[in-house]
Coordinates of C-alpha atoms and ligand atoms in Angstrom, one line a residue:
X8 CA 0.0 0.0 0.0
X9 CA 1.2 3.5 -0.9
X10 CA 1.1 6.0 1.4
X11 CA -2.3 7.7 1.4
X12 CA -3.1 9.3 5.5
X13 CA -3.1 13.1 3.7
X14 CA -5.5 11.8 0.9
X15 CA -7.4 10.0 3.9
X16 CA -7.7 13.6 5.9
X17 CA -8.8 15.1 3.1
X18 CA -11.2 12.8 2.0
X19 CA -12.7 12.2 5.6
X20 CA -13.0 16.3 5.3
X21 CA -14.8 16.6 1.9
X22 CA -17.4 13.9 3.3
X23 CA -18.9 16.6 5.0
X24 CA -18.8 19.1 2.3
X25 CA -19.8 17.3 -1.1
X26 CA -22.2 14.1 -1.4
X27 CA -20.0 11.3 -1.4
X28 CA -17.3 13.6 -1.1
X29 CA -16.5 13.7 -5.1
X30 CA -17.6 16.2 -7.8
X31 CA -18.4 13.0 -10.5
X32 CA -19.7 9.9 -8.9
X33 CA -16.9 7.4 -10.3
X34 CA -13.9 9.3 -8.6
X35 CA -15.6 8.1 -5.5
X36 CA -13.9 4.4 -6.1
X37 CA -17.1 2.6 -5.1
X38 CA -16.6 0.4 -8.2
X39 CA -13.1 -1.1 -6.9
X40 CA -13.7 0.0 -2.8
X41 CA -11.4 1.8 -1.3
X42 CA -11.6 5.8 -1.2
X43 CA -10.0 8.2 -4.1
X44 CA -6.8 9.9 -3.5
X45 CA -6.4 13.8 -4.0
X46 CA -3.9 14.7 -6.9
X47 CA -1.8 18.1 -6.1
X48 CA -0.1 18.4 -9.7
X49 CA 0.5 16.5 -12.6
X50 CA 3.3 16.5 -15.3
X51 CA 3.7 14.4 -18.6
X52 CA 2.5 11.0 -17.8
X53 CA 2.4 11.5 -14.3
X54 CA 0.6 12.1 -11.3
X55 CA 1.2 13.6 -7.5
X56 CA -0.8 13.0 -4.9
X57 CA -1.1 14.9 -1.5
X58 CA 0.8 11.9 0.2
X59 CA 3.9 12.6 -2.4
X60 CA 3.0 9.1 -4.2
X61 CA 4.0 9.3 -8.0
X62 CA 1.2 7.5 -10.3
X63 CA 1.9 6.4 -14.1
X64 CA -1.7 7.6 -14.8
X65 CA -3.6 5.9 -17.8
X66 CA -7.0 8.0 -17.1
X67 CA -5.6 11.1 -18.3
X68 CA -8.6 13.3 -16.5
X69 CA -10.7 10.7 -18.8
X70 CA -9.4 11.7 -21.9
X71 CA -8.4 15.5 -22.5
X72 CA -4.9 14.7 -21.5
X73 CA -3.4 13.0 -24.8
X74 CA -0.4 14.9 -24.6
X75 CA 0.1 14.6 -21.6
X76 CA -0.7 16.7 -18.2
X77 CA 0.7 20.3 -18.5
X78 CA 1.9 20.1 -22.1
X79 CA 3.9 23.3 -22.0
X80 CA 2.2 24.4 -25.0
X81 CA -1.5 24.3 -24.0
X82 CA -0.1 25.9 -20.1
X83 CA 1.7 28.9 -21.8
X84 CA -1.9 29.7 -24.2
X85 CA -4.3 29.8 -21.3
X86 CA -1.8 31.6 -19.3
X87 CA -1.7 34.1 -22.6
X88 CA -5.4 34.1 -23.0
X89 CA -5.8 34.4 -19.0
X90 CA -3.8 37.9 -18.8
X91 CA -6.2 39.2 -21.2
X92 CA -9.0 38.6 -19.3
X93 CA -11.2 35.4 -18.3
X94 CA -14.8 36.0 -20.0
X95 CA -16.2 38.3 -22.3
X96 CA -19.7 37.3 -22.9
X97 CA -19.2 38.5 -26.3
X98 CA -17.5 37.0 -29.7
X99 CA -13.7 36.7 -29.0
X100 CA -10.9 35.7 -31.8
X101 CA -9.9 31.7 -30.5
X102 CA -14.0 30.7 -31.2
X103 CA -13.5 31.6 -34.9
X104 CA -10.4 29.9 -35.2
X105 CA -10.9 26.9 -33.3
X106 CA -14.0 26.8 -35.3
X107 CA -12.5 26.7 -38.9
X108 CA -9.7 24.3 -37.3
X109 CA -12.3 21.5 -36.7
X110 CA -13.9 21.6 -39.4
X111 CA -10.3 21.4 -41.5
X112 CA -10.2 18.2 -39.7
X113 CA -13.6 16.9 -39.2
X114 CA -15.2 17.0 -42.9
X115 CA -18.7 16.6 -41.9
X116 CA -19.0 19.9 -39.7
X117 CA -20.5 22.6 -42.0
X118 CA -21.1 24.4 -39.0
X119 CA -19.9 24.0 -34.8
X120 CA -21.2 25.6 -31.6
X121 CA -19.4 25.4 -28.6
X122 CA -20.6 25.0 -25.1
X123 CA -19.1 23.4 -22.1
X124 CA -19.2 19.8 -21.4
X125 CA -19.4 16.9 -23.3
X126 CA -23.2 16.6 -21.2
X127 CA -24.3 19.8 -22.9
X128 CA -23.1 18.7 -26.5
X129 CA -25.4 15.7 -26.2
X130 CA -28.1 17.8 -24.8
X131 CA -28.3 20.0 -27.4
X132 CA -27.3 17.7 -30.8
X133 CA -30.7 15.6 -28.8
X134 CA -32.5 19.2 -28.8
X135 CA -31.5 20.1 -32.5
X136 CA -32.4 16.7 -33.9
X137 CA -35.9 17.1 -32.2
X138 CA -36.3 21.0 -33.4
X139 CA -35.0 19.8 -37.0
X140 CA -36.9 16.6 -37.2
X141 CA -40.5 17.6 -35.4
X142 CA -39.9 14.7 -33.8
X143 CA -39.3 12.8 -30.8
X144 CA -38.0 9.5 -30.4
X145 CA -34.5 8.8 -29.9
X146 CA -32.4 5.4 -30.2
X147 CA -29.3 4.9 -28.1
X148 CA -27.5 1.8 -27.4
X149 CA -27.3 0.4 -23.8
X150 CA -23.5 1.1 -22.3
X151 CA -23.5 3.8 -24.1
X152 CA -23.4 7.0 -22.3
X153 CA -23.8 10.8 -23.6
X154 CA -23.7 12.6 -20.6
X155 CA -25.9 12.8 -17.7
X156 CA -29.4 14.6 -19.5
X157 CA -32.4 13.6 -19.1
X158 CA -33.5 11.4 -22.2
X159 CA -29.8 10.3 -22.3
X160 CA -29.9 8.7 -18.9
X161 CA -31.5 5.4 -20.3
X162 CA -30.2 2.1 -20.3
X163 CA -32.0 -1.5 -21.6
X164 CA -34.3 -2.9 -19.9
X165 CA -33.7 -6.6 -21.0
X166 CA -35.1 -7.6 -24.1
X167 CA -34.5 -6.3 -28.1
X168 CA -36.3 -3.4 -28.2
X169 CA -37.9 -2.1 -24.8
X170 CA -38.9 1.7 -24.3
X171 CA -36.3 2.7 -21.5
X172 CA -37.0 3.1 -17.8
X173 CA -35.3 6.0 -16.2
X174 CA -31.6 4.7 -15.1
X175 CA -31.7 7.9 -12.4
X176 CA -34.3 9.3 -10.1
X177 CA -35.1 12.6 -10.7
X178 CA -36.2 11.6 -14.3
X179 CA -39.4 11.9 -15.3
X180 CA -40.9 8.6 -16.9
X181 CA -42.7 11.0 -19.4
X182 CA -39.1 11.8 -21.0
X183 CA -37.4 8.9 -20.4
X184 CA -40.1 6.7 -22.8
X185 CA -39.3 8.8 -26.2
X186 CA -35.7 7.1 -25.7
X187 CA -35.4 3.4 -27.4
X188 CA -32.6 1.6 -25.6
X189 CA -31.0 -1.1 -28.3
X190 CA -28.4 -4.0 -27.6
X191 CA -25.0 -2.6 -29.6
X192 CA -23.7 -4.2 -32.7
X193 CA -27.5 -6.2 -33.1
X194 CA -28.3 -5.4 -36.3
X195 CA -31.4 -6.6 -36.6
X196 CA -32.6 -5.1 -33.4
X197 CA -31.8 -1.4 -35.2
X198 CA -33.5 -2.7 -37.9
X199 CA -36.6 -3.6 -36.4
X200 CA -37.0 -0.1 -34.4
X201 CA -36.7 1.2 -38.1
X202 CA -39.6 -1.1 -38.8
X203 CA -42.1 -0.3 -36.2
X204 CA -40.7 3.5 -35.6
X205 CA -38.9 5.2 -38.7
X206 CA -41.4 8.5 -39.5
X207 CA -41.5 8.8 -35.4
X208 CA -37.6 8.8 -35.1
X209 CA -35.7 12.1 -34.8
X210 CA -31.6 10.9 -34.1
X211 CA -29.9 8.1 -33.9
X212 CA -27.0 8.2 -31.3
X213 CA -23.9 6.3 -30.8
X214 CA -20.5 6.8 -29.7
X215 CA -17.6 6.9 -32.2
X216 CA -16.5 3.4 -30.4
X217 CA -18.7 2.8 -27.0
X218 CA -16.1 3.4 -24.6
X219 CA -18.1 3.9 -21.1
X220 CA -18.6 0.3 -20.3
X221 CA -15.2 -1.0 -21.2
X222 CA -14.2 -0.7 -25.1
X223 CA -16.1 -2.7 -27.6
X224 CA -16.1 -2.1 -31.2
X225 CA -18.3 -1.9 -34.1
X226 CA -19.0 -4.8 -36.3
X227 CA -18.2 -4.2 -40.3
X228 CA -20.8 -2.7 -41.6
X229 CA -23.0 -1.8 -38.5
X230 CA -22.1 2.3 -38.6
X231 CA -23.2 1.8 -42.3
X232 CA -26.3 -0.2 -41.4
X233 CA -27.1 2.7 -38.9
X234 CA -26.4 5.5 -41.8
X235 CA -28.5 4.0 -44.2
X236 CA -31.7 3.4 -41.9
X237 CA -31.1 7.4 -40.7
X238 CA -31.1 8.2 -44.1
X239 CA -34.4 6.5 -45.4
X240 CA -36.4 7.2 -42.7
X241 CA -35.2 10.9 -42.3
X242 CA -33.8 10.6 -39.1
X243 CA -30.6 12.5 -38.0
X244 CA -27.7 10.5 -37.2
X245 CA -25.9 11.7 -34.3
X246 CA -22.5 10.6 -33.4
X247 CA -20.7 10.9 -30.1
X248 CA -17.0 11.7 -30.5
X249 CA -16.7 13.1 -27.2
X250 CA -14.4 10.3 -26.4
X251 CA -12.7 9.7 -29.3
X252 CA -12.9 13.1 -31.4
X253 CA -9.0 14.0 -31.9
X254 CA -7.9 11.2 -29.6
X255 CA -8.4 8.2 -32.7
X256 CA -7.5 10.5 -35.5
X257 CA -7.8 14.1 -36.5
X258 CA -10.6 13.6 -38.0
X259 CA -12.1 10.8 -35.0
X260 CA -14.0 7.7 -35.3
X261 CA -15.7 9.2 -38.2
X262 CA -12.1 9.5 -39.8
X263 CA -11.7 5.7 -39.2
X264 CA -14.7 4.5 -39.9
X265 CA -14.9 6.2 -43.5
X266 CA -18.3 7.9 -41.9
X267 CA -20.1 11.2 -42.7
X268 CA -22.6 11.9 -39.8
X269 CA -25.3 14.7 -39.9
X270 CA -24.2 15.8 -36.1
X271 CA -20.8 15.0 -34.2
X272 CA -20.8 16.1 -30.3
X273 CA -17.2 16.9 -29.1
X274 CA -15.7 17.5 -25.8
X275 CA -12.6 16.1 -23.6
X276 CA -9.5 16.7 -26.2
X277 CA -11.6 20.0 -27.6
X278 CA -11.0 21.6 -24.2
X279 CA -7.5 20.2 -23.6
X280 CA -8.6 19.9 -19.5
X281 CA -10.8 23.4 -19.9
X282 CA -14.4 22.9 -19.6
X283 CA -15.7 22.7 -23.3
X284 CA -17.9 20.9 -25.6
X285 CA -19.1 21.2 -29.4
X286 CA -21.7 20.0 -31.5
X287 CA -21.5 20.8 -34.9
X288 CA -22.6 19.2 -38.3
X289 CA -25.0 19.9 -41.5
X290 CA -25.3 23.6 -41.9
X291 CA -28.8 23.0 -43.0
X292 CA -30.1 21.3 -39.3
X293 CA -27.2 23.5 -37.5
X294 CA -28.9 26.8 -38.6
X295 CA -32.4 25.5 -36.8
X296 CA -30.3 27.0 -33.7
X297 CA -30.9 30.4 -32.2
X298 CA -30.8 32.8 -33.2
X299 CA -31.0 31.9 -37.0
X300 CA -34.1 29.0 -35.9
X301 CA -36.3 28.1 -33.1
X302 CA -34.4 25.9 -31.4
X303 CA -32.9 27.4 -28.3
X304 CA -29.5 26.4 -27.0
X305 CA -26.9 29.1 -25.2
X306 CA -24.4 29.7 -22.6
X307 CA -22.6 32.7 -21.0
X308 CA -19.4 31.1 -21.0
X309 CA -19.7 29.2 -24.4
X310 CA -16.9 29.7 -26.3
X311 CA -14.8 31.2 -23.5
X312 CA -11.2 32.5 -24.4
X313 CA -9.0 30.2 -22.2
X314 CA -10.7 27.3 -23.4
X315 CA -10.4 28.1 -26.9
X316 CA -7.2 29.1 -26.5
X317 CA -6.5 25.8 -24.9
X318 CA -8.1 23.4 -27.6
X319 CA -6.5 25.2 -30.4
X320 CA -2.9 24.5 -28.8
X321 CA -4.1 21.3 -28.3
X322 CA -4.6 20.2 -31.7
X323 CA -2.0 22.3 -33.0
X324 CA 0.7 20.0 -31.0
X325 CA -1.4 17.2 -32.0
X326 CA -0.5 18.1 -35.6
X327 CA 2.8 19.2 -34.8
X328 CA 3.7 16.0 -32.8
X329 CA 2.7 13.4 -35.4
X330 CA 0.9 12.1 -32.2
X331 CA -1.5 9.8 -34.1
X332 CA 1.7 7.1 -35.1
X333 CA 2.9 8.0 -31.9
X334 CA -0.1 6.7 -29.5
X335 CA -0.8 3.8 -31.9
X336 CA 2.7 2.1 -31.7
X337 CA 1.9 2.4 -27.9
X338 CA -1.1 1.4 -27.8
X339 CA 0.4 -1.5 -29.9
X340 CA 3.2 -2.2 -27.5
X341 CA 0.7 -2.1 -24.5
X342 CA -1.7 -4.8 -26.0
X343 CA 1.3 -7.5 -26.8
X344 CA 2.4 -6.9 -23.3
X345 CA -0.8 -7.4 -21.4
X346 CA -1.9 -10.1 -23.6
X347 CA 1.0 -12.2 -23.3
X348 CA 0.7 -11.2 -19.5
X349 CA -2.6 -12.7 -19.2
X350 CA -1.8 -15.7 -21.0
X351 CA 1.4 -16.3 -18.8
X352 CA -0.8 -15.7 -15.7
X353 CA -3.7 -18.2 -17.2
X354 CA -6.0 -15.2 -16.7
X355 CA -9.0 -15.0 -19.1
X356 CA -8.6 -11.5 -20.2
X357 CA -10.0 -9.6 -23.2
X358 CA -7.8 -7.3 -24.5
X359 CA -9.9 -4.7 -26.9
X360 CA -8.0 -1.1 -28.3
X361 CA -8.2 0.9 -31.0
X362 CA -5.1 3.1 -31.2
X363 CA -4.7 4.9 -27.5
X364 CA -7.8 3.5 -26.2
X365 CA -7.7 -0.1 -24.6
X366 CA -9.5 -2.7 -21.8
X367 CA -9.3 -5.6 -20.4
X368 CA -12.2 -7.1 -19.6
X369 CA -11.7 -9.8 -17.1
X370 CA -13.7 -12.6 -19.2
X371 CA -13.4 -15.1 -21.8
X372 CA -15.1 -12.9 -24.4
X373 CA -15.6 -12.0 -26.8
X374 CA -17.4 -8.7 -26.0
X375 CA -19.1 -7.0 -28.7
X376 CA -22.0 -5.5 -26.4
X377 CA -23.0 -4.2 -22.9
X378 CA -24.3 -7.7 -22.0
X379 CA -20.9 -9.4 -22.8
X380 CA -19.2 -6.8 -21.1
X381 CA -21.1 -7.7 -17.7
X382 CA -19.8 -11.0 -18.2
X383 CA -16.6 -9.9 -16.6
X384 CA -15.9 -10.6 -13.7
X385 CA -15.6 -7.3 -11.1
X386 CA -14.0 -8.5 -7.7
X387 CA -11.1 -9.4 -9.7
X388 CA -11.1 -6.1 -11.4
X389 CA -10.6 -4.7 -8.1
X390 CA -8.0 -6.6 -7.0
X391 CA -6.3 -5.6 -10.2
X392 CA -6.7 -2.5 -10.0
X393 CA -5.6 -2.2 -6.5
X394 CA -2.6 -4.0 -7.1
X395 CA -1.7 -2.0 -9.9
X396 CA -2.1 1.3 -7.4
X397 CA 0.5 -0.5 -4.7
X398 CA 2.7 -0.9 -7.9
X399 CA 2.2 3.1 -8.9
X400 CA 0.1 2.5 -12.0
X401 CA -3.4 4.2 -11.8
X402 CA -5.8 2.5 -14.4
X403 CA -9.6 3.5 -14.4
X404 CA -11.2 2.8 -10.8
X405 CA -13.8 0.8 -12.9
X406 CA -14.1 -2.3 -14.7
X407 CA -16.5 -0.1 -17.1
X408 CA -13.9 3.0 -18.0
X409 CA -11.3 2.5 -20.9
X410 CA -7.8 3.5 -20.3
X411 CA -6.2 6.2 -22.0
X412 CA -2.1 6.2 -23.6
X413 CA -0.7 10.4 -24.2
X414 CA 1.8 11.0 -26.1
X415 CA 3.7 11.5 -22.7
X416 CA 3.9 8.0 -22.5
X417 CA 7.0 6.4 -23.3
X418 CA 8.5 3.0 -24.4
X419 CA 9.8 2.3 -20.9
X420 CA 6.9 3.3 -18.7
X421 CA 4.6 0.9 -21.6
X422 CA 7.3 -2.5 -20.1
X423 CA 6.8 -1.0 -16.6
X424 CA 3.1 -1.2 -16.4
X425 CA 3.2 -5.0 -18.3
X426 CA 5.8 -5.8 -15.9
X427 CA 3.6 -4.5 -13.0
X428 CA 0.9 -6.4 -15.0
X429 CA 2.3 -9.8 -15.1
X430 CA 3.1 -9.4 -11.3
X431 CA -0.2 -8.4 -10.4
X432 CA -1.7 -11.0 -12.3
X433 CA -0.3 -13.7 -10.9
X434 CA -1.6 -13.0 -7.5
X435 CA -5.0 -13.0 -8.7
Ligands
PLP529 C1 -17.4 12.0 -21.2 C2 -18.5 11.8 -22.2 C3 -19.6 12.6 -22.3 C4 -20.0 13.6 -21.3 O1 -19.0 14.7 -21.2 P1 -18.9 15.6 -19.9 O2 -17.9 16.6 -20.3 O3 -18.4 14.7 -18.8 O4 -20.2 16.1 -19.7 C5 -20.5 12.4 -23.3 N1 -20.3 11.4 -24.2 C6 -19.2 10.6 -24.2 C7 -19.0 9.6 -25.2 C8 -18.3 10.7 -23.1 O5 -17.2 9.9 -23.1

């Protein structure tokens, strides 16, 4: 065990303060036990805690931090933007630019807003397909999660094709049953909610690879499949590259997958660690937004000049960095590792990436959905990820999180963390 009696202070403190005594329920470490430790600074690929512990850290503040904590270029623009003030509430410069620099590298944007979370992008892409549409169905895919809004906070009830419950309280029932919750990568599921529901169907929406139960990937031809019944029945297709916008290519998912959605919601890498989101897509269904069309969406610190000026150094070093080969030979090296790892330790793990994204499910697999995902099994996730921790790797305190490589990463900390691995393992 690492040192931890600050962290333990602190935490016992902010008990009293904050329900649960976390900001976002899954730093709260109830998946794995334990409590969450408090970080003080980060740097590259590392973390500090209060306690002075050093983490490898493969969360990378769930995503944003692909090149790293404190990439000297992102810190020296905010600090820029930050002496010229910290809100305007009016147009500034970085919104314009960032603007035209995502759609350079995201094709299918004819037009972006921001706002400022990833929650707020799917909000509003939900909104705009509704306004657009004059409809109000929507189909998601259970594990798939698009922030914590209303109609968005739907699972599957078992079964093909049931209209959702509410997977919070606090959500009315009434909003909850225009959401159809469908088993990922079931093709024929999809196609039968097309059947029974086309005309009533506003958006489709999925994320670029469903990367908040673990890390499964689409089938050939399913994104396609999902196009094509958008398409004929008029429905907009909505795709959630809040995740894996910038961090799978420059262009995303969408880059990858040789797709051309109507809407893409961004966040994470957009905001390099600033609060930020985007949703952006067909200029005809993006002007339905105020003030150019009825559908209202705003925000008084939408577009905000650090955070612009953050994302735009972000992608900037992205280019700059040739990060993309970078993180995939990484990624690469990782995935031998652990495999061969798991194999050595007769462990059944499934190993699933796609360039810096990656899990292991603790099952036979395969896992191509939610319900093969759950297969997994969770109290030896724990002890995995507990042993990892004593070791000084920090993975994702849940089974059900995917584990991010930056460019901060090298070589040597990839043989550390198998090394760690294959110890770990064998205890297990
Ligand atoms: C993180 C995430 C969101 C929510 O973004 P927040 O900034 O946490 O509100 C939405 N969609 C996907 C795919 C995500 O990974």
């Amino acid at each position: 065990m690492l040192p931890r009696g600050k962290s333990d202070a602190l935490f016992a403190e902010a008990l009293n303060h904050i329900p649960g005594g976390v900001n976002s329920p899954v730093r709260a470490f109830r998946a794995v036990g334990g409590a969450p430790f408090f970080v003080t600074s980060a740097k590259g690929a590392w973390i500090t805690d209060v306690d002075g512990n050093r983490l490898l850290d493969y969360v990378g503040t769930w995503g944003p931090a692909i090149l790293g904590h404190a990439y000297p270029g992102i810190i020296d623009a905010v600090k820029a933007a930050a002496d010229r003030g910290t809100s305007f509430g009016i147009p500034n410069p970085g919104e314009v630019t960032l603007a035209r620099r995502v759609k350079e590298w995201v094709p299918s944007i004819g037009k972006i807003r921001f706002c400022n979370s990833g929650t707020e992008a799917c909000m509003s892409a939900i909104r705009l397909a509704r306004g657009f549409t004059r409809r109000d169905k929507i189909i998601k895919f259970d594990g798939c999660y698009h922030g914590h809004a209303d109609s968005l906070l739907v699972k599957a009830g078992s079964g093909a094709l049931t209209f959702g419950n509410p997977d919070s309280a606090g959500v009315p029932a009434d909003f909850a049953k225009h959401t159809l919750v469908l088993p990922f990568n079931d093709a024929e599921a999809i196609r039968a909610a097309f059947a029974a529901h086309g005309p009533e169907i506003a958006a489709v929406i999925v994320e670029g690879v469903p990367a908040n139960a673990g890390l499964y990937l689409p089938r050939p031809g399913y994104y396609e499949l999902i196009t094509q019944l958008c398409r004929d029945a008029g429905s907009v297709f909505i795709f959630d590259e809040v995740m894996t916008g910038f961090r799978l290519a420059k262009g995303g998912a969408q880059e990858r997958y040789s797709l051309t959605p109507d809407l893409s919601c961004f966040g994470k890498i957009i905001g390099a660690g600033l609060p930020v989101g985007a949703f952006g897509g067909r200029t005809d269904i993006m002007d339905c937004l105020a003030p150019l069309g009825p559908v209202y969406q705003a925000g008084t610190l939408s577009g905000n000049p650090l955070a612009m000026a953050a994302g735009l150094a972000a992608l900037e070093a992205l280019e700059a960095t040739k990060a993309y080969e970078r993180l995939e030979q990484l990624g690469l090296q990782l995935e031998a590792g652990m495999v061969e790892a798991a194999r050595a330790a007769k462990i059944p793990v499934t190993w699933q990436r796609i360039g810096s994204m990656f899990c292991g499910y603790f099952t036979e697999g395969p896992v191509w959905n939610l319900a093969d995902a759950m297969k997994s099994d969770r109290a030896r996730f724990a002890k995995f990820f507990h042993g990892m921790l004593a070791e000084g790797i920090y993975l994702a305190p849940s089974q059900f999180e995917a584990g991010f490589i930056s460019t901060a990463h090298t070589p040597e900390d990839i043989d550390a963390t198998v090394r760690a691995a294959a110890k770990v393992l064998k205890t297990l």
